[in-house]
Every structure is written in C-alpha cells, then in structure tokens.
Coordinates of C-alpha atoms in Angstrom, one line a residue:
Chain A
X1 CA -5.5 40.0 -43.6
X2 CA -7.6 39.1 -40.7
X3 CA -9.5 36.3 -42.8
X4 CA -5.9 34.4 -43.3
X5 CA -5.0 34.4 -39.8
X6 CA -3.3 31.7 -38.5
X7 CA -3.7 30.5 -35.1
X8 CA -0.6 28.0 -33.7
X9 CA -1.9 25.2 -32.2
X10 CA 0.4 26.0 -28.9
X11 CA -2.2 29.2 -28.9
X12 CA -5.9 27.2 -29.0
X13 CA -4.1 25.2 -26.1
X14 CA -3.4 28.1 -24.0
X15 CA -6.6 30.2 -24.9
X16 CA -9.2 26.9 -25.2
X17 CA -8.7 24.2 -22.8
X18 CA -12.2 22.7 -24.4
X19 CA -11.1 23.3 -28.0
X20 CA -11.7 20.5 -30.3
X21 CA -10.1 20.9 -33.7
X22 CA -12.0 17.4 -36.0
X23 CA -10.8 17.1 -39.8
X24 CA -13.9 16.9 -42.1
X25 CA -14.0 12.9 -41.6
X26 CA -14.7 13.6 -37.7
X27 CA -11.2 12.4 -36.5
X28 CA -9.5 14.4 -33.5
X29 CA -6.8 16.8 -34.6
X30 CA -6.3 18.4 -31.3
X31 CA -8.1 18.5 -28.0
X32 CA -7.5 20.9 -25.2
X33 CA -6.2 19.8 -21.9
X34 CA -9.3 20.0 -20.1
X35 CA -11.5 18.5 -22.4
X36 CA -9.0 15.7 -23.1
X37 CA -9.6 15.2 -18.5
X38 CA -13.2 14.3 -20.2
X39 CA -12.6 12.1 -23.5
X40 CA -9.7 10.6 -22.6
X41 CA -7.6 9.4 -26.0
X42 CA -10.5 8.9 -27.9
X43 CA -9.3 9.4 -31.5
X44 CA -13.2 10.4 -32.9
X45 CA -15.7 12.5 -32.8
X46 CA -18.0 10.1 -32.6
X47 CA -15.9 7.7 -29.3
X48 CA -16.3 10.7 -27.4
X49 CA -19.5 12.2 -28.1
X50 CA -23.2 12.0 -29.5
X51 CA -24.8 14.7 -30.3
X52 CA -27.8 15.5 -28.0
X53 CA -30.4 17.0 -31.3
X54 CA -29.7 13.9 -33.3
X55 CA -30.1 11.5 -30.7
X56 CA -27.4 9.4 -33.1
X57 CA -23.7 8.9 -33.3
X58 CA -21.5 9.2 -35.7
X59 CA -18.9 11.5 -37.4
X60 CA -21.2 14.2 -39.6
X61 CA -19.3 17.2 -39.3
X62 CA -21.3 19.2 -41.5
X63 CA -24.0 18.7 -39.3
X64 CA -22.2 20.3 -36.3
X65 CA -21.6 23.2 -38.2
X66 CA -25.1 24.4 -38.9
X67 CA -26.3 24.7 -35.5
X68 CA -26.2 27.2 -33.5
X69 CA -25.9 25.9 -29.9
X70 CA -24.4 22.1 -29.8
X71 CA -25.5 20.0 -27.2
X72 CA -22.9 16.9 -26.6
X73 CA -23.4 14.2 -24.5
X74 CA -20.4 12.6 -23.1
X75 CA -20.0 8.8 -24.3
X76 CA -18.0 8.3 -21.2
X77 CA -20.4 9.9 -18.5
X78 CA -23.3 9.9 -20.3
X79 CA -24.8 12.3 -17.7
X80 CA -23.0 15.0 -18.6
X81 CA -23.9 17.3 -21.4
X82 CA -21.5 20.1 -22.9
X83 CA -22.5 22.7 -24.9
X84 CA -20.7 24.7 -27.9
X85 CA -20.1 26.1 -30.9
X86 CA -18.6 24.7 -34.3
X87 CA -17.0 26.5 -36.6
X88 CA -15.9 25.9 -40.2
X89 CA -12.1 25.5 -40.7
X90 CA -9.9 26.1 -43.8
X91 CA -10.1 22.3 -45.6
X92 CA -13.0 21.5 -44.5
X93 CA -12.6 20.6 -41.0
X94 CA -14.4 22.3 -37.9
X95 CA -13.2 23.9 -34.6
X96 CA -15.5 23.6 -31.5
X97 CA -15.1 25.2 -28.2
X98 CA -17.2 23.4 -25.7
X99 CA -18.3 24.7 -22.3
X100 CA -19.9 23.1 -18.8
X101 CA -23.0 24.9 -19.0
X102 CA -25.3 24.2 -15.3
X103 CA -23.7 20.6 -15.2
X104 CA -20.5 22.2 -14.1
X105 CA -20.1 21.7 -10.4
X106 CA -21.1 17.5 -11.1
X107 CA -18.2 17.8 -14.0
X108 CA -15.6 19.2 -11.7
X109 CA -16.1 16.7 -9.4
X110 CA -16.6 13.5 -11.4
X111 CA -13.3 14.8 -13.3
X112 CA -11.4 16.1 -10.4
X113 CA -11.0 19.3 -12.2
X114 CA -8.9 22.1 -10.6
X115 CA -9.1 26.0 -11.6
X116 CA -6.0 25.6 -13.7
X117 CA -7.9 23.6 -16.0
X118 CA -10.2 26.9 -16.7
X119 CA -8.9 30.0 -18.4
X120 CA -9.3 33.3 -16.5
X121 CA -12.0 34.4 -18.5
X122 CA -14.2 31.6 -17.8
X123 CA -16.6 31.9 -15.5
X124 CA -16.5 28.6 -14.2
X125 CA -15.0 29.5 -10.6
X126 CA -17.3 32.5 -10.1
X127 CA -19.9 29.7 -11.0
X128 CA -18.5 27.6 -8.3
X129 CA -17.8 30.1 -5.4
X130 CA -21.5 31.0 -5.9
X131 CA -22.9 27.7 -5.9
X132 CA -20.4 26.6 -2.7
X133 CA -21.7 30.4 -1.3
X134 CA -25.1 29.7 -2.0
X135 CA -25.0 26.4 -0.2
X136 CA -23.5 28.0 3.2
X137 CA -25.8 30.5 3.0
X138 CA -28.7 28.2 3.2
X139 CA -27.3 26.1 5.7
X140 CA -26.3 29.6 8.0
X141 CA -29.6 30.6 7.4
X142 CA -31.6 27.4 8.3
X143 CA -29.6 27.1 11.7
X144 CA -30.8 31.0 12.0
X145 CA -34.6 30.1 11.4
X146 CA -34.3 27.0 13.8
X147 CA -32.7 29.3 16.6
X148 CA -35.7 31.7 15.9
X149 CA -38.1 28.8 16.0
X150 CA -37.3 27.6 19.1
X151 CA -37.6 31.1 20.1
X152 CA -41.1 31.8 19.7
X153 CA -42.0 28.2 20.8
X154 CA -40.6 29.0 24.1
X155 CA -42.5 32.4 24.1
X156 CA -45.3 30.7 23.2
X157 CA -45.0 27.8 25.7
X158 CA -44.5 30.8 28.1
X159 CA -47.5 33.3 27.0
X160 CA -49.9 30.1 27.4
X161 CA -48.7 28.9 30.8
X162 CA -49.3 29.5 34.6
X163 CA -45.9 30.3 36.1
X164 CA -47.2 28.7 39.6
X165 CA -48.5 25.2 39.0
X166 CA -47.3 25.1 35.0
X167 CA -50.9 24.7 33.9
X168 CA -52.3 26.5 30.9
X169 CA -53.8 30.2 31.8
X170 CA -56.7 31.8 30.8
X171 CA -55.2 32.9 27.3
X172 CA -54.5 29.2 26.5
X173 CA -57.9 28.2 27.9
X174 CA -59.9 30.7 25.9
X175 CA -57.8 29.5 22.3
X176 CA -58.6 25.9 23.2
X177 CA -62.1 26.8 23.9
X178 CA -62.6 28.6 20.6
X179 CA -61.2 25.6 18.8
X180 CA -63.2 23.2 20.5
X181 CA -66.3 25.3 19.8
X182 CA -65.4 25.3 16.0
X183 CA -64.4 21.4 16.1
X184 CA -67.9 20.6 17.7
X185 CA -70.1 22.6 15.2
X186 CA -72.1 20.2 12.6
X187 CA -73.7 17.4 12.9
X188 CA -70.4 15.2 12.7
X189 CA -68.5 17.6 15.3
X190 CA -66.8 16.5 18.4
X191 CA -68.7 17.2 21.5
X192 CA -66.9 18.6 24.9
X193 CA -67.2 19.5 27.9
X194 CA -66.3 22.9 29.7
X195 CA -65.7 21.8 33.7
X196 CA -65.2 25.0 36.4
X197 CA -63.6 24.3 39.6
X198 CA -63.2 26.3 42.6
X199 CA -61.8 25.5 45.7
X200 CA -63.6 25.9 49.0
X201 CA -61.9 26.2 52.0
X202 CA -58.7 27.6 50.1
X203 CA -58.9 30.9 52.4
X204 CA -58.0 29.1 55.2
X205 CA -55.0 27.7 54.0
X206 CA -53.5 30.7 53.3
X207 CA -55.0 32.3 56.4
X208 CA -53.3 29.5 58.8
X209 CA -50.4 28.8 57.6
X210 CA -49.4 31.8 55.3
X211 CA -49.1 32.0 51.0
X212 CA -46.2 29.4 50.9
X213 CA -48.6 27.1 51.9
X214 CA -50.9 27.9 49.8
X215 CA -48.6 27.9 46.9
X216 CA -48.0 24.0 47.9
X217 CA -51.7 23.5 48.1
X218 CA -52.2 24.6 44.5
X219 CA -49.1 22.9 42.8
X220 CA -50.4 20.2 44.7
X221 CA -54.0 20.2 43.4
X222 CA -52.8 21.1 39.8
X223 CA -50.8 17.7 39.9
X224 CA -53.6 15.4 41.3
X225 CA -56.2 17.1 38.4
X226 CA -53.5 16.3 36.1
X227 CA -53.4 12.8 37.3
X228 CA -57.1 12.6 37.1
X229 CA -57.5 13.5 33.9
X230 CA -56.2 12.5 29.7
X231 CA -53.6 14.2 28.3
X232 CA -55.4 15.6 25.3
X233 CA -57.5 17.6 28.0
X234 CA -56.7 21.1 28.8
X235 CA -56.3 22.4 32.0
X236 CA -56.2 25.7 32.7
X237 CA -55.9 27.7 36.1
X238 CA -58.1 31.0 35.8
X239 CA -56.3 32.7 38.6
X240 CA -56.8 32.3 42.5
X241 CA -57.8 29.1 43.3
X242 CA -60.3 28.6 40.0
X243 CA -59.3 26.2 37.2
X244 CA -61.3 25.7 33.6
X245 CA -61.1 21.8 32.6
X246 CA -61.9 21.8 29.0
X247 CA -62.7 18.2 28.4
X248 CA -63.2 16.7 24.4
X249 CA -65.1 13.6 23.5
X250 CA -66.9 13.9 26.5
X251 CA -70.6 14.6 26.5
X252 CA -72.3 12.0 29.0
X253 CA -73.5 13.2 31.7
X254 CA -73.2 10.1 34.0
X255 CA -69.5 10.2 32.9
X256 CA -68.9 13.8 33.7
X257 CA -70.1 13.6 36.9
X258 CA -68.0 10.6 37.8
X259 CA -65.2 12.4 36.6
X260 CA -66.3 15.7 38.2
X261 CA -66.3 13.5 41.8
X262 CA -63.0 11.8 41.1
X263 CA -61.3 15.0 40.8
X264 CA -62.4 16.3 44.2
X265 CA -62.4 13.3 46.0
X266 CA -58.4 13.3 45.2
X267 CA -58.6 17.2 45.8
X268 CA -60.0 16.4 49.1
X269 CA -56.9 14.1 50.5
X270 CA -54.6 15.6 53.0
X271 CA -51.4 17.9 51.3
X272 CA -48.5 17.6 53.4
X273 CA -46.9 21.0 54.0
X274 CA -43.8 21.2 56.6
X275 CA -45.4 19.6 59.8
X276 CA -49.1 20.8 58.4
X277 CA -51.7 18.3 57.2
X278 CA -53.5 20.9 55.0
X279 CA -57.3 20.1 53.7
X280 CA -59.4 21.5 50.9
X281 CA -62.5 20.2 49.0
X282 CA -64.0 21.8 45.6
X283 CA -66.8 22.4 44.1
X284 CA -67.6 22.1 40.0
X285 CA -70.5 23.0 37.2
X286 CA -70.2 21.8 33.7
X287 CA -70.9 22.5 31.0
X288 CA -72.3 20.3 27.8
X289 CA -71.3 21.1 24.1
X290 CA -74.3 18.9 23.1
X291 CA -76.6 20.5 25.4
X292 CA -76.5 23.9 22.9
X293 CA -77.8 24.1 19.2
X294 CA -75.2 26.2 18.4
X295 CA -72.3 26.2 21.4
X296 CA -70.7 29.3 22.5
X297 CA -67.6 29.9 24.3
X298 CA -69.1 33.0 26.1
X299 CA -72.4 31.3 27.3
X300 CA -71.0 27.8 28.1
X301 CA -68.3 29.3 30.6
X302 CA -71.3 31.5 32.1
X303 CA -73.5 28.5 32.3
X304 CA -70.6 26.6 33.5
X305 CA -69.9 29.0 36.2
X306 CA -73.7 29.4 37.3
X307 CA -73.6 25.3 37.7
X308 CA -70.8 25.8 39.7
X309 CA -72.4 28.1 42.1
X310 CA -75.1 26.0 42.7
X311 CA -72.6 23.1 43.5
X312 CA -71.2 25.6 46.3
X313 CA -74.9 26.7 47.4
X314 CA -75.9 23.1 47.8
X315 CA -73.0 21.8 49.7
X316 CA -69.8 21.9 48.0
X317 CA -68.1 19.6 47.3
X318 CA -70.1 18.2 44.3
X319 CA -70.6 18.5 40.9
X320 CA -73.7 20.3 38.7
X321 CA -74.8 19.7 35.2
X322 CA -75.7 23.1 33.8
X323 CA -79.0 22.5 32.1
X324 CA -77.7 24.3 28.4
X325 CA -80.7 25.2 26.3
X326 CA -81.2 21.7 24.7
X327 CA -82.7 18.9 26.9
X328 CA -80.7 16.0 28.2
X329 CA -81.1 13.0 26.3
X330 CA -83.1 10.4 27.6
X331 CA -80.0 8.1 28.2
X332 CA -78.6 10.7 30.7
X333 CA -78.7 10.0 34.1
X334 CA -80.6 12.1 36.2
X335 CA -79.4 15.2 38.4
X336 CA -78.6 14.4 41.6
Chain B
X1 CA -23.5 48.2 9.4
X2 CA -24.9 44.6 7.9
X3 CA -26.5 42.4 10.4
X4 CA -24.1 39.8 9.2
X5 CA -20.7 41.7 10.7
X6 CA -21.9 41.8 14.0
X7 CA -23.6 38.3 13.8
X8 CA -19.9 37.2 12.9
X9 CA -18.5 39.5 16.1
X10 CA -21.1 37.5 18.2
X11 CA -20.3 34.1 16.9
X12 CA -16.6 34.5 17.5
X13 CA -17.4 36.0 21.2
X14 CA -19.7 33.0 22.0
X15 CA -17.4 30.0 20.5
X16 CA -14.4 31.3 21.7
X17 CA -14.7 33.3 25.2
X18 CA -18.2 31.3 25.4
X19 CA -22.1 32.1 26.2
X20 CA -21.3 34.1 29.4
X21 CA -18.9 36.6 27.6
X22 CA -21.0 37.3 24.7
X23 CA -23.8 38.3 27.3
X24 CA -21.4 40.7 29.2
X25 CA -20.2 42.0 25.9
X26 CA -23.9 42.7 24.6
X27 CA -24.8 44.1 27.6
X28 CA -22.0 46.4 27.7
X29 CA -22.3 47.7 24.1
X30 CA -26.0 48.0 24.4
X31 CA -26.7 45.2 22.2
X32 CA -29.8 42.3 22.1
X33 CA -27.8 39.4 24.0
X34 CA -30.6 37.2 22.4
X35 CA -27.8 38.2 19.1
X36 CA -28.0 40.2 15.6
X37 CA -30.2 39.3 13.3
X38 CA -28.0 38.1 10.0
X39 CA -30.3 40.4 7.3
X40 CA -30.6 43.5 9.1
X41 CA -28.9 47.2 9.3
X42 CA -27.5 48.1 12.3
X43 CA -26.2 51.5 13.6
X44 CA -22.4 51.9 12.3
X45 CA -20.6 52.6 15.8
X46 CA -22.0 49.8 17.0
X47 CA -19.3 47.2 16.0
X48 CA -16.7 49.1 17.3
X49 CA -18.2 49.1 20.8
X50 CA -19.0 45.7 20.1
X51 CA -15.2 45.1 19.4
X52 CA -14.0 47.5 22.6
X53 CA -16.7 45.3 24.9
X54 CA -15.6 41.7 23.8
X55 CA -12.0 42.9 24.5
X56 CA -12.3 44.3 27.7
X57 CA -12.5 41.6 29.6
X58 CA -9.2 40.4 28.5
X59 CA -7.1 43.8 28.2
X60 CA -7.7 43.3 24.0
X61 CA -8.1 46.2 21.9
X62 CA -11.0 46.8 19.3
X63 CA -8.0 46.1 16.9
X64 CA -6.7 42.8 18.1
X65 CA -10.1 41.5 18.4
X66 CA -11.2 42.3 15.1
X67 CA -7.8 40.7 13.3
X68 CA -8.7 37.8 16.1
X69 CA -12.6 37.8 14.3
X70 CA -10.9 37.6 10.5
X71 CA -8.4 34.6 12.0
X72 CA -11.7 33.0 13.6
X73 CA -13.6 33.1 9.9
X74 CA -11.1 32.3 7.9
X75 CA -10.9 29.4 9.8
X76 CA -14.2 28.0 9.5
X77 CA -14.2 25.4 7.0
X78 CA -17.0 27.0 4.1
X79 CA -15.8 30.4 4.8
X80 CA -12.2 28.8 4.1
X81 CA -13.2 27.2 0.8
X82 CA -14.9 30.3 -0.3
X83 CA -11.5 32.3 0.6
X84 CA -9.6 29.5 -1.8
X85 CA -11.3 29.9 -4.3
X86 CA -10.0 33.1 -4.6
X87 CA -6.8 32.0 -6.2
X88 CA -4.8 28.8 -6.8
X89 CA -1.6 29.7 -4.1
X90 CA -1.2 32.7 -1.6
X91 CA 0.4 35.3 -4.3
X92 CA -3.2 35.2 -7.0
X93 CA -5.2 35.3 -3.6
X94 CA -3.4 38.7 -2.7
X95 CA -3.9 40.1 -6.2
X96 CA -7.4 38.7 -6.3
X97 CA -8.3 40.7 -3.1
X98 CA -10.1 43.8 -5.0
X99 CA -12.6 41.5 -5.9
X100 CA -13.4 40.7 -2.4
X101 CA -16.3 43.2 -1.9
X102 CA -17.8 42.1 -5.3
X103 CA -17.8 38.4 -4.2
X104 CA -19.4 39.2 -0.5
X105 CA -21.5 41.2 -2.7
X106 CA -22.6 38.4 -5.1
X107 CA -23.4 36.3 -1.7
X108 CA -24.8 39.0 0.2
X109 CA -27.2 41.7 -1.5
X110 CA -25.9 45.1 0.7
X111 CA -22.7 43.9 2.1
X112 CA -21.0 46.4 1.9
X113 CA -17.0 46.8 2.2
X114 CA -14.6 49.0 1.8
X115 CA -12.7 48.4 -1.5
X116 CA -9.2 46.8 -1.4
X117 CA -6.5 47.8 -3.4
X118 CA -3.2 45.7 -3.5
X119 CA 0.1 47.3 -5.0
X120 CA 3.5 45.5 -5.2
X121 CA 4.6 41.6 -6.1
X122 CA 6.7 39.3 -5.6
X123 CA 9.4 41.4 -2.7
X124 CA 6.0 42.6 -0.7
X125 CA 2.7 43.8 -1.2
X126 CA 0.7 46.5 0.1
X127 CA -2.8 46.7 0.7
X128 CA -5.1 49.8 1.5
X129 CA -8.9 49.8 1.7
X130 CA -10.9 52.8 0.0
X131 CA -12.2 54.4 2.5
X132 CA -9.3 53.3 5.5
X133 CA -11.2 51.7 7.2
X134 CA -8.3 50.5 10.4
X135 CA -10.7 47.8 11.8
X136 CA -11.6 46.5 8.9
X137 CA -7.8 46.2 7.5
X138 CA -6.9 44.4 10.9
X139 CA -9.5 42.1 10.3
X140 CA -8.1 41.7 6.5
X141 CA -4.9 40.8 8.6
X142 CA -6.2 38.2 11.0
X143 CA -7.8 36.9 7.7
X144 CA -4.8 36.8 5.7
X145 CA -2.5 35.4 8.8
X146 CA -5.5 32.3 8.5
X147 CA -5.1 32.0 5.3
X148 CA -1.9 31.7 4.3
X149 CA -1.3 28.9 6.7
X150 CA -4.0 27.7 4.6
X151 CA -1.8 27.4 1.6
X152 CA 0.9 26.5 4.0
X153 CA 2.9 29.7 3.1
X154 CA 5.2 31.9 5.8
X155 CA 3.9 35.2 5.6
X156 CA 4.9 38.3 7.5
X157 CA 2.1 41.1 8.0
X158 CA 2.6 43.7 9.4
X159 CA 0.4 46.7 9.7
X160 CA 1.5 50.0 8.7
X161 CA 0.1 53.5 9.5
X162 CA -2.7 53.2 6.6
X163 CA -2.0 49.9 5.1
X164 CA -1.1 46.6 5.6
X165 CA 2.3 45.1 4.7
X166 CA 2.8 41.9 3.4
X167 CA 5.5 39.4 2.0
X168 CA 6.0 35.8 1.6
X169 CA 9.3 34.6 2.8
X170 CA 8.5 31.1 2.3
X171 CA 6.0 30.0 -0.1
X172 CA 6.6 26.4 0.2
X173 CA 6.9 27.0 3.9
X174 CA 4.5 23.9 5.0
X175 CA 2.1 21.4 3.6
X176 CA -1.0 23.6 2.3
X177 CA -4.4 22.0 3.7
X178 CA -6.6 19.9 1.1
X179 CA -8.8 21.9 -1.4
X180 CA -10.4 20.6 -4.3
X181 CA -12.9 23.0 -6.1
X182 CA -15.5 20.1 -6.4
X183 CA -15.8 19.8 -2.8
X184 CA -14.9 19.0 0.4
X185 CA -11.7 16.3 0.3
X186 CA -13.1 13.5 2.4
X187 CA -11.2 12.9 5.4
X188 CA -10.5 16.6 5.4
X189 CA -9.3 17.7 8.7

C-alpha cells in the first residue's frame, strides 16, 4: 500500500539534497548534503533556523506543519531565506524539503555551491545560466548602445558643422536661434544678440590669388572671430563669406558695438598666404532681442541683415544697430 | 538569419584579422562595414558570403572560418561560463547539447538553431543537427575543440559526411580551467 511506503534514508539523500527529516521535539534526524553546506552540524531545528512568519525561534514542529509555504531564515547567514514545505511523518515527526527561491545566485556563492549539490530536476542551474546570460546580455548590449551613441553624436557634430573653417552652419545657427528666441521670451528671459557679418573685399582675394587662398582667408577669419568672442557664443558661417554670430546675455548696445569693431578690426590684420599679404575688412548689423516685444527668429535675421547693409552703404567696415520695433533705452549709447 | 550570428562573424573578423579586414570582408559580401545590428533579421545567405569573404584573404574556407568563429566564442570568458554550465565534465556537456537551441532561446527571443542530436557514449559520440546544417556543425566543432580544453579533456573531432565525430581519449588529459557556478574565480586567467 502506497500510504505505508517506506522511503530508505540512502533515497531522501539522493532525491533531496535540502531534505530535513526533525523528530516531533525539533531535533535533526537527517539533513541532506546540500543543506547540511548551509547549517553546518547544527543538531536543532531551532540552531539552524527561525522561522520567517513567527519572527521567533524555537522548536514548534506542529507549527511548521500547518503552513503552506515555509519561509526559513538561516541563523548562520541571516540574509538568506529558504523556502519549503513540511510534511507530517509517521510518529510524529516532520519531513521538509527546502529550496533557494530568488536568493539563489547569493547562496551559491556565499556557500561555494557546485551543480552536484542540485538534483537534475532542480532548476537551480537553468536559474543560474539565465541570470549569468542575462548579465552578458546587458553588458553586450550597453557596449552596443554606446557604439550607437557615439555614432549619432558624430553625425550630429557633422550635420551641424562647416566642413571648411569647422564653424557651425546654417542648420546649427537656425536651432540655436530658435532656442535662444524661446530662452529670451518673458519678462525673466535671457536677452541676445543676432550679429551678421560679411566680408568686403573677399572677391579680390579669390580673384588675385585663386580659391586656395581664399580658403586660407576664411579658416583664417573663422579663428580670429573665434578668438574674439566666449565660448558659449555660436558662430555660424552662412555660406560664402557671410557668418551669423548669435551672441546670449548680450543686449547693450554700447557693448555690441565694441564687440562688433573688435571683431573687424582683427578681421582687418594682414593673413599670410605663401608669399601674399592678403587684406580684408567686414562689415556687421545686429540685431537686439530686447529691442522686439515678442522676438522672432525670421524678423531679427532680416533686420539684422538690413543693419548690415547699411554698415556696407555707409562705409564698411563698421557696425549698425538695427532699430527693432521697441525703442532703445535711454542708457544706450547713441548710433554713430 | 539573427543579427546576432553575423554580429559574432564581425567581432571574430575585427579582433582577430583586425578593423581593416572586417571592412574588406563587408565590402565584399555587401554588408554595412559600420557592422550588424545584434536584434535584427538578416537575409539567410548572407553569413555564408560573410564566411567565404573573411576567408578569402587568407585561402580559408567558409568551413574553417566558421569552426575558427565557434573556437573564438567559446573562448570568450561569459560565453565560456555559459557553455559550463552546460554540464559538470566534457561527457554531460556532449549529452546536454540538444538543449543548446532551447538555452540560446531562453537568452535570445528568435534565435534560432538547428536542433542537435547526440547518439553514442562513452567509445564516441555522434552528433547531427536537424536540418544539417554543415556550417553550423563546423562551428559546433570549433566550439567543442574550445571547449574541451576547457575541461582540460583530449578530444578528437572529426567531421564526417553529415555529422560530427567525437571521442575522448583522455578525459583527465590536462588541468580543466577554474569554474565555479557562483561566479567568476578571482584571479581567473
């Protein structure tokens, strides 16, 4: 009859490495190999364990057997938690067979557990391989998103800049711009300025002593407006020999223009190319964010450029303060 | 085929024959030499031609490269503790191979591999993937060649017209390399 069967202990040893056989006073009968790794020769229930429910010790078998899931902490590694199942044994005893549960990779470390310590039908190494699989995965696949990263960085970097002098281009202007424009909005927004240059006399250069030189000239003038100017400023070369200085923070007038003359006068010194002295000058309009109740991109680089053209029709050279829709405050400096 | 066979291809080309060869080879297979993407499909001729172009160069066969590619993996230390554990000594990790696919699987959603059947025991095994798949059982080789030096075994394998032969002379044939289910031995070579 099934009900009478009796198991040999040398079978709960090979079938249960996490048995634990306790007599009805809570002392160890028998204790699987691999749970034995964890309680070392404790002799009683209650040296090796405490029961996670009760939150107390002590050797109430009875108690183990009318629970459906056991939770037992580990009096030696108190971290560790098994979990299991009691059930009631001829004379009063109980049989348990405990497993790792989630704290199993911790267990088979702290323990130095090896697979022979599981029984085939345990899913502890699938448990294992997964967790070691999951953890290479997510490393594979974070090197694979850096790699991408730096990818579309470099696109970026590449979409927004003038191959020639390494300046922004127009597409990196117009994005700053709109940013700016949003930033300077409300009464607590950051003002700017929107500076146009053109060169004058640029024609010539490439006229007399061919494109090469004219190349030079630019890189050369890209550098020295670089020089002249913060770091948080952007500037952007429009194509030919036009730039867009997008300036923020700045909104004086006297300022601006000393800028605006700073940058030409160092325009202005000779560029050595080969045995040639070349000379160009420039001309700029600007451009004031606080100069518009409501700034906008479109009309400030129109008024911007018109300031720029009357900088060329009255001498080059110079710099214009386009007169926006607001008027200047009483601070400013006047036109000259 | 999954991205992640010819992103393994690529990374064998590129730390082995370095950057310059993986860039001829994807050139000459018509592949991105930017690389695969790991979690996409790709057309299933395409790692052959993969395999013909990173052999060219150096006279090698689609065949020898790809048992070269299984050597290569095997080799790298997490794919190596994955492959171990497979089974506690060489013998349960060649009657542990069916359950190879199912384990990619588990890792990999859609990596899909031909299924491996292993026949024999102790005198010699004999191992056949459903479909035959020839490159793939020649990359099961290089794999298995990695791996039993792994458990420090002397293995002969040998491949036959539609499977692979293999037997263990010498199990105890050299020192096995550290493994420890919890994780990497420290000091580990």
């Amino acid at each position: 009859m099934t009900d009478d069967l009796v198991i040999p202990a040398a079978a709960w040893h090979r079938l249960m490495p996490m048995h634990l056989h306790l007599d009805r006073a809570g002392a160890i009968l028998s204790a699987g190999s691999t749970l034995r790794k964890l309680i070392g020769d404790a002799a009683r229930f209650a040296d090796a364990f405490q029961p996670v429910a009760t939150g107390q010790g002590g050797d109430d078998v009875a108690a183990l057997l009318v629970q459906e899931r056991l939770f037992l902490r580990l009096n030696a590694a108190p971290q560790q938690v098994l979990r299991g199942r009691a059930a009631a044994m001829p004379g009063g005893g109980a049989m348990l067979n405990l497993g790792f549960g989630i704290g199993l990779a911790e267990a088979v470390r702290r323990f130095s557990l090896t697979d022979r310590d599981f029984p085939p039908s345990d899913l502890a190494m699938e448990l294992l391989f997964l967790h070691e699989a999951n953890g290479a995965m997510m490393a594979e696949l974070a090197r694979y998103n850096l790699r991408m990263e730096q990818a579309r960085l470099a696109a970026e970097a590449q979409a927004f800049t003038d191959p020639l002098t390494g300046l922004y281009n127009r597409r990196a202007l117009v994005t700053a711009l709109d940013h700016a424009v949003l930033a300077a909005r409300g009464p607590a927004g950051r003002p700017f300025a929107l500076l146009h240059l053109d060169l004058d006399l640029f024609k010539a250069i490439n006229d007399d002593y061919g494109h090469a030189a004219g190349d030079h000239v630019l890189r050369t003038v890209a550098e020295r407006m670089t020089a002249a100017t913060r770091a948080d400023d952007t500037i952007a070369r429009m194509g030919g020999d036009e730039f867009l200085l997008l300036l923020p923070g700045l909104a004086d007038e006297r300022q601006l223009l000393q800028l605006g003359q700073r940058i030409i006068d160092r325009i202005e010194a000779p560029v050595a190319f080969g045995d040639a002295s070349c000379r160009v000058s420039a001309s700029a309009g600007v451009a004031i964010s606080t100069r518009y109740v409501q700034p906008d991109p479109e009309v400030m680089q129109h008024d911007a450029d018109a300031a720029l053209y009357r900088a060329k029709g009255e001498g080059r050279g110079c710099v214009r303060i386009a007169p926006g829709s607001v008027p200047a405050p009483l601070t400013s400096a006047p036109l000259r | 085929m999954h991205g992640m066979v010819n992103r393994s291809i690529e990374e064998f080309v590129r730390s082995t024959y370095g950057e310059a060869a993986w860039q001829a080879a994807a050139v000459a297979c018509g592949a991105d030499p930017q690389g695969f993407h790991m979690l996409r499909d790709y057309p299933q001729e395409l790692t052959p031609r993969l395999l013909q172009a990173a052999g060219n160069p150096l006279a090698k066969t689609p065949a020898e490269v790809a048992e070269d590619v299984g050597a290569w993996l095997a080799g790298r230390e997490s794919l190596r503790r994955l492959l171990r554990f497979s089974g506690a000594d060489f013998a349960e990790f060649l009657l542990s191979l069916p359950e190879l696919p199912g384990r990619l699987r588990m890792i990999v959603p859609g990596l899909e591999m031909p299924s491996v059947e292993v026949a024999g025991g102790a005198e010699g095994y004999r191992i056949t993937s459903i479909p035959h798949q020839p490159l793939w059982l020649c990359a099961l080789s290089g794999m298995l060649h990695a791996v039993a030096d792994d458990y420090g075994c002397l293995a002969v394998i040998v491949m036959e017209d539609a499977c692979l032969s293999v037997s263990v002379p010498l199990a105890d044939y050299a020192e096995a390399r550290p493994f420890s289910i919890g994780g990497p031995v420290a000091g580990a070579a």
